């Protein structure tokens, strides 16, 4: 199995989910005691968040690029940025290493298209919803992307940074997100992209009238698929065959 490099910590709440997902998906594919070959570089999110707010994306990109280089030096064969928002600097990160960067928007677009849908609502940070680096990549893959109105965007952003990134999950916030989602569905959205990896802590398939696309789970699945492509395993290593 190839080694998956994870740039995490933004926030660590969702990075923990990434680690769980890549191991669960590997176990599901290979069985027995198999787990993923992976390395994690966890940054200090307080530092990254300040750079986001101040618009100092170049400096944030340098931090993530250095993290990617550390992962490559540690043996990673591919690298993931474990957050949607920081894909704003994906090109900088990808250029800093000689291993592939698995882009989250590409994996998400593939999952949406595979479902047969095209018109989707996008929830995420204000940066992800309002700027072109993520929406534009989805639209370039053939999707029709809808975002909430200004009040809805402000609410979604606030809950991410003031609650979910701190591990706070409130029923009141879930209900508020559901109202935002209902508005997107009324505007024609056939599915909802949970375009911030922390949103999966709050919203799941049973909370919406249309399919949801949980980006951390999708990204992790794509990473495991890439890491296992062409691999062969000795089934005698599994407990069931001993």
CSV table of C-alpha atoms in Angstrom, one decimal:
chain,number,residue,atom,x,y,z
A,1,UNK,CA,0.0,0.0,0.0
A,2,UNK,CA,1.2,3.5,-0.8
A,3,UNK,CA,1.7,5.8,2.1
A,4,UNK,CA,-0.9,8.6,2.5
A,5,UNK,CA,0.3,12.0,3.7
A,6,UNK,CA,-2.2,14.1,5.6
A,7,UNK,CA,-1.8,17.8,6.2
A,8,UNK,CA,-4.1,18.2,9.2
A,9,UNK,CA,-4.9,20.3,12.2
A,10,UNK,CA,-7.4,22.6,10.5
A,11,UNK,CA,-9.1,21.7,12.7
A,12,UNK,CA,-7.8,18.6,14.4
A,13,UNK,CA,-11.5,17.7,15.0
A,14,UNK,CA,-11.9,16.8,11.4
A,15,UNK,CA,-8.3,15.5,11.0
A,16,UNK,CA,-9.2,12.8,13.6
A,17,UNK,CA,-12.1,11.8,11.3
A,18,UNK,CA,-9.7,11.6,8.4
A,19,UNK,CA,-7.5,9.2,10.3
A,20,UNK,CA,-10.5,7.1,11.3
A,21,UNK,CA,-11.8,7.0,7.7
A,22,UNK,CA,-8.6,6.0,6.0
A,23,UNK,CA,-8.2,3.2,8.4
A,24,UNK,CA,-11.8,2.0,8.2
A,25,UNK,CA,-11.7,2.1,4.4
A,26,UNK,CA,-8.5,0.2,4.3
A,27,UNK,CA,-9.8,-2.4,6.7
A,28,UNK,CA,-13.0,-2.7,4.7
A,29,UNK,CA,-11.0,-3.3,1.5
A,30,UNK,CA,-8.4,-5.7,2.9
A,31,UNK,CA,-10.1,-7.2,5.9
A,32,UNK,CA,-8.6,-8.6,9.0
A,33,UNK,CA,-6.1,-6.4,10.9
A,34,UNK,CA,-5.1,-4.3,7.9
A,35,UNK,CA,-4.8,-0.6,8.5
A,36,UNK,CA,-3.6,2.4,6.4
A,37,UNK,CA,0.0,3.4,5.8
A,38,UNK,CA,-0.2,7.1,6.6
A,39,UNK,CA,1.7,10.0,8.1
A,40,UNK,CA,0.1,13.2,9.5
A,41,UNK,CA,1.6,16.7,9.8
A,42,UNK,CA,-0.7,18.7,12.1
A,43,UNK,CA,-0.3,22.4,12.0
A,44,UNK,CA,-1.4,25.0,14.6
A,45,UNK,CA,-4.8,26.1,13.4
A,46,UNK,CA,-4.8,29.3,15.4
A,47,UNK,CA,-1.9,30.5,13.3
A,48,UNK,CA,-3.6,29.5,10.0
A,49,UNK,CA,-6.9,31.1,11.0
A,50,UNK,CA,-5.2,34.4,11.7
A,51,UNK,CA,-3.6,34.3,8.3
A,52,UNK,CA,-7.0,33.6,6.7
A,53,UNK,CA,-8.7,36.5,8.4
A,54,UNK,CA,-5.8,38.9,7.4
A,55,UNK,CA,-5.8,37.7,3.8
A,56,UNK,CA,-2.2,36.5,4.1
A,57,UNK,CA,-2.7,33.4,2.0
A,58,UNK,CA,0.8,33.4,0.7
A,59,UNK,CA,2.2,32.9,4.1
A,60,UNK,CA,-0.4,30.2,4.9
A,61,UNK,CA,0.6,28.5,1.7
A,62,UNK,CA,4.2,28.5,2.7
A,63,UNK,CA,3.3,26.7,6.0
A,64,UNK,CA,1.3,24.1,4.2
A,65,UNK,CA,4.0,23.6,1.5
A,66,UNK,CA,6.6,23.0,4.2
A,67,UNK,CA,4.2,20.5,5.8
A,68,UNK,CA,3.9,18.7,2.5
A,69,UNK,CA,7.6,18.6,2.1
A,70,UNK,CA,7.9,17.1,5.5
A,71,UNK,CA,5.4,14.4,4.6
A,72,UNK,CA,7.2,13.5,1.4
A,73,UNK,CA,10.5,13.3,3.4
A,74,UNK,CA,8.7,11.0,5.8
A,75,UNK,CA,7.8,8.6,3.0
A,76,UNK,CA,4.4,9.8,1.8
A,77,UNK,CA,3.5,8.7,-1.8
A,78,UNK,CA,0.6,11.2,-2.1
A,79,UNK,CA,-0.6,14.1,0.0
A,80,UNK,CA,-4.0,15.5,1.1
A,81,UNK,CA,-4.9,18.9,2.5
A,82,UNK,CA,-7.5,17.9,5.1
A,83,UNK,CA,-9.6,21.0,4.8
A,84,UNK,CA,-11.6,22.5,1.9
A,85,UNK,CA,-10.7,26.2,2.6
A,86,UNK,CA,-7.0,25.7,2.4
A,87,UNK,CA,-7.3,24.4,-1.1
A,88,UNK,CA,-7.0,28.0,-1.9
A,89,UNK,CA,-3.3,27.4,-1.7
A,90,UNK,CA,-3.4,23.9,-3.3
A,91,UNK,CA,-1.3,24.9,-6.3
A,92,UNK,CA,1.5,26.2,-4.0
A,93,UNK,CA,1.4,23.0,-1.9
A,94,UNK,CA,1.4,20.8,-5.0
A,95,UNK,CA,4.3,22.6,-6.6
A,96,UNK,CA,6.4,22.2,-3.5
A,97,UNK,CA,6.6,18.4,-3.7
A,98,UNK,CA,7.2,15.7,-6.3
A,99,UNK,CA,4.4,13.4,-5.1
A,100,UNK,CA,0.7,13.9,-6.2
A,101,UNK,CA,-1.6,16.2,-4.3
A,102,UNK,CA,-5.1,14.7,-4.3
A,103,UNK,CA,-7.4,17.7,-4.7
A,104,UNK,CA,-10.5,17.6,-2.5
A,105,UNK,CA,-12.7,19.5,-5.0
A,106,UNK,CA,-11.9,16.9,-7.7
A,107,UNK,CA,-12.7,14.0,-5.5
A,108,UNK,CA,-16.0,15.7,-4.5
A,109,UNK,CA,-16.9,16.5,-8.1
A,110,UNK,CA,-16.3,12.9,-9.1
A,111,UNK,CA,-18.6,11.7,-6.3
A,112,UNK,CA,-21.4,14.0,-7.3
A,113,UNK,CA,-21.2,13.1,-10.9
A,114,UNK,CA,-21.1,9.4,-10.0
A,115,UNK,CA,-24.4,9.9,-8.2
A,116,UNK,CA,-26.0,11.2,-11.3
A,117,UNK,CA,-26.6,14.7,-9.9
A,118,UNK,CA,-25.5,18.0,-11.3
A,119,UNK,CA,-27.2,20.8,-9.3
A,120,UNK,CA,-25.8,21.0,-5.8
A,121,UNK,CA,-25.8,23.4,-2.8
A,122,UNK,CA,-22.4,24.2,-1.3
A,123,UNK,CA,-21.9,24.8,2.5
A,124,UNK,CA,-18.5,25.8,3.9
A,125,UNK,CA,-16.6,28.7,5.2
A,126,UNK,CA,-17.2,32.1,3.7
A,127,UNK,CA,-14.0,31.7,1.8
A,128,UNK,CA,-15.1,28.4,0.2
A,129,UNK,CA,-18.6,29.5,-0.6
A,130,UNK,CA,-17.8,32.9,-1.9
A,131,UNK,CA,-14.4,32.7,-3.7
A,132,UNK,CA,-13.7,31.0,-7.0
A,133,UNK,CA,-10.8,28.6,-6.0
A,134,UNK,CA,-13.3,25.9,-4.9
A,135,UNK,CA,-16.6,26.7,-6.5
A,136,UNK,CA,-14.9,27.4,-9.8
A,137,UNK,CA,-13.2,24.0,-9.8
A,138,UNK,CA,-16.5,22.3,-9.1
A,139,UNK,CA,-18.2,24.3,-11.9
A,140,UNK,CA,-15.3,23.5,-14.2
A,141,UNK,CA,-16.1,19.8,-13.6
A,142,UNK,CA,-19.6,20.4,-14.9
A,143,UNK,CA,-21.6,21.0,-11.7
A,144,UNK,CA,-24.2,23.7,-11.2
A,145,UNK,CA,-23.3,25.1,-7.7
A,146,UNK,CA,-25.7,27.1,-5.5
A,147,UNK,CA,-24.7,28.8,-2.3
A,148,UNK,CA,-26.9,30.2,0.6
A,149,UNK,CA,-27.9,33.9,0.7
A,150,UNK,CA,-25.7,36.3,2.7
A,151,UNK,CA,-27.4,35.6,6.0
A,152,UNK,CA,-27.2,31.9,5.5
A,153,UNK,CA,-23.5,32.1,4.5
A,154,UNK,CA,-22.7,34.1,7.7
A,155,UNK,CA,-24.5,31.6,9.9
A,156,UNK,CA,-22.8,28.6,8.3
A,157,UNK,CA,-19.3,30.3,8.6
A,158,UNK,CA,-19.9,31.3,12.2
A,159,UNK,CA,-21.0,27.8,13.4
A,160,UNK,CA,-17.9,26.3,11.8
A,161,UNK,CA,-15.4,28.6,13.5
A,162,UNK,CA,-17.1,29.2,16.8
A,163,UNK,CA,-18.5,25.7,17.4
A,164,UNK,CA,-17.5,22.9,15.2
A,165,UNK,CA,-13.8,23.6,15.1
A,166,UNK,CA,-13.9,23.6,18.9
A,167,UNK,CA,-15.8,20.3,19.0
A,168,UNK,CA,-19.1,21.9,20.0
A,169,UNK,CA,-22.1,20.3,18.4
A,170,UNK,CA,-25.5,22.0,19.2
A,171,UNK,CA,-28.9,20.9,18.2
A,172,UNK,CA,-29.9,24.5,17.6
A,173,UNK,CA,-27.1,24.9,15.0
A,174,UNK,CA,-28.2,21.6,13.3
A,175,UNK,CA,-31.7,23.0,13.0
A,176,UNK,CA,-30.3,26.3,11.6
A,177,UNK,CA,-28.2,24.4,9.0
A,178,UNK,CA,-31.3,22.4,8.1
A,179,UNK,CA,-33.2,25.6,7.3
A,180,UNK,CA,-30.3,26.8,5.1
A,181,UNK,CA,-30.3,23.5,3.3
A,182,UNK,CA,-34.1,23.6,2.8
A,183,UNK,CA,-33.7,27.0,1.2
A,184,UNK,CA,-31.0,25.6,-1.2
A,185,UNK,CA,-33.3,22.7,-2.1
A,186,UNK,CA,-36.1,25.1,-2.7
A,187,UNK,CA,-33.8,26.9,-5.1
A,188,UNK,CA,-33.2,23.7,-7.1
A,189,UNK,CA,-30.3,21.9,-5.3
A,190,UNK,CA,-30.5,18.2,-5.8
A,191,UNK,CA,-27.8,17.4,-3.3
A,192,UNK,CA,-25.7,19.3,-0.7
A,193,UNK,CA,-21.9,19.3,-0.6
A,194,UNK,CA,-20.7,19.5,3.0
A,195,UNK,CA,-17.8,21.7,1.8
A,196,UNK,CA,-16.1,22.1,5.2
A,197,UNK,CA,-14.8,18.9,6.8
A,198,UNK,CA,-16.2,19.9,10.2
A,199,UNK,CA,-19.8,20.1,9.0
A,200,UNK,CA,-19.9,16.3,9.0
A,201,UNK,CA,-19.8,16.5,12.8
A,202,UNK,CA,-23.2,18.3,12.6
A,203,UNK,CA,-25.0,17.1,9.4
A,204,UNK,CA,-25.5,13.6,8.1
A,205,UNK,CA,-27.6,11.8,5.5
A,206,UNK,CA,-30.6,11.6,7.9
A,207,UNK,CA,-30.7,15.4,8.4
A,208,UNK,CA,-31.5,16.5,4.9
A,209,UNK,CA,-34.2,15.8,2.2
A,210,UNK,CA,-31.6,15.3,-0.5
A,211,UNK,CA,-28.3,13.4,-0.7
A,212,UNK,CA,-25.3,14.9,1.1
A,213,UNK,CA,-21.7,14.7,0.0
A,214,UNK,CA,-19.4,14.6,3.1
A,215,UNK,CA,-16.1,15.9,1.8
A,216,UNK,CA,-13.8,14.4,4.4
A,217,UNK,CA,-15.2,11.0,3.9
A,218,UNK,CA,-15.1,11.3,0.1
A,219,UNK,CA,-11.5,12.6,0.2
A,220,UNK,CA,-10.3,9.8,2.5
A,221,UNK,CA,-12.0,7.2,0.3
A,222,UNK,CA,-10.3,8.6,-2.8
A,223,UNK,CA,-7.0,8.5,-0.9
A,224,UNK,CA,-7.4,4.9,0.0
A,225,UNK,CA,-8.4,4.0,-3.6
A,226,UNK,CA,-5.3,5.7,-4.9
A,227,UNK,CA,-3.0,4.1,-2.2
A,228,UNK,CA,-4.3,0.6,-3.0
A,229,UNK,CA,-4.3,1.0,-6.8
A,230,UNK,CA,-2.5,-2.0,-8.2
A,231,UNK,CA,-1.5,-3.4,-4.8
A,232,UNK,CA,-1.6,-7.1,-4.0
A,233,UNK,CA,-1.9,-8.6,-0.5
A,234,UNK,CA,-1.2,-12.0,1.1
A,235,UNK,CA,-4.5,-13.0,2.6
A,236,UNK,CA,-2.7,-15.3,5.0
A,237,UNK,CA,-1.9,-12.3,7.1
A,238,UNK,CA,-5.5,-12.0,8.1
A,239,UNK,CA,-6.7,-13.7,11.4
A,240,UNK,CA,-9.6,-15.5,9.6
A,241,UNK,CA,-7.1,-17.4,7.4
A,242,UNK,CA,-4.7,-18.4,10.1
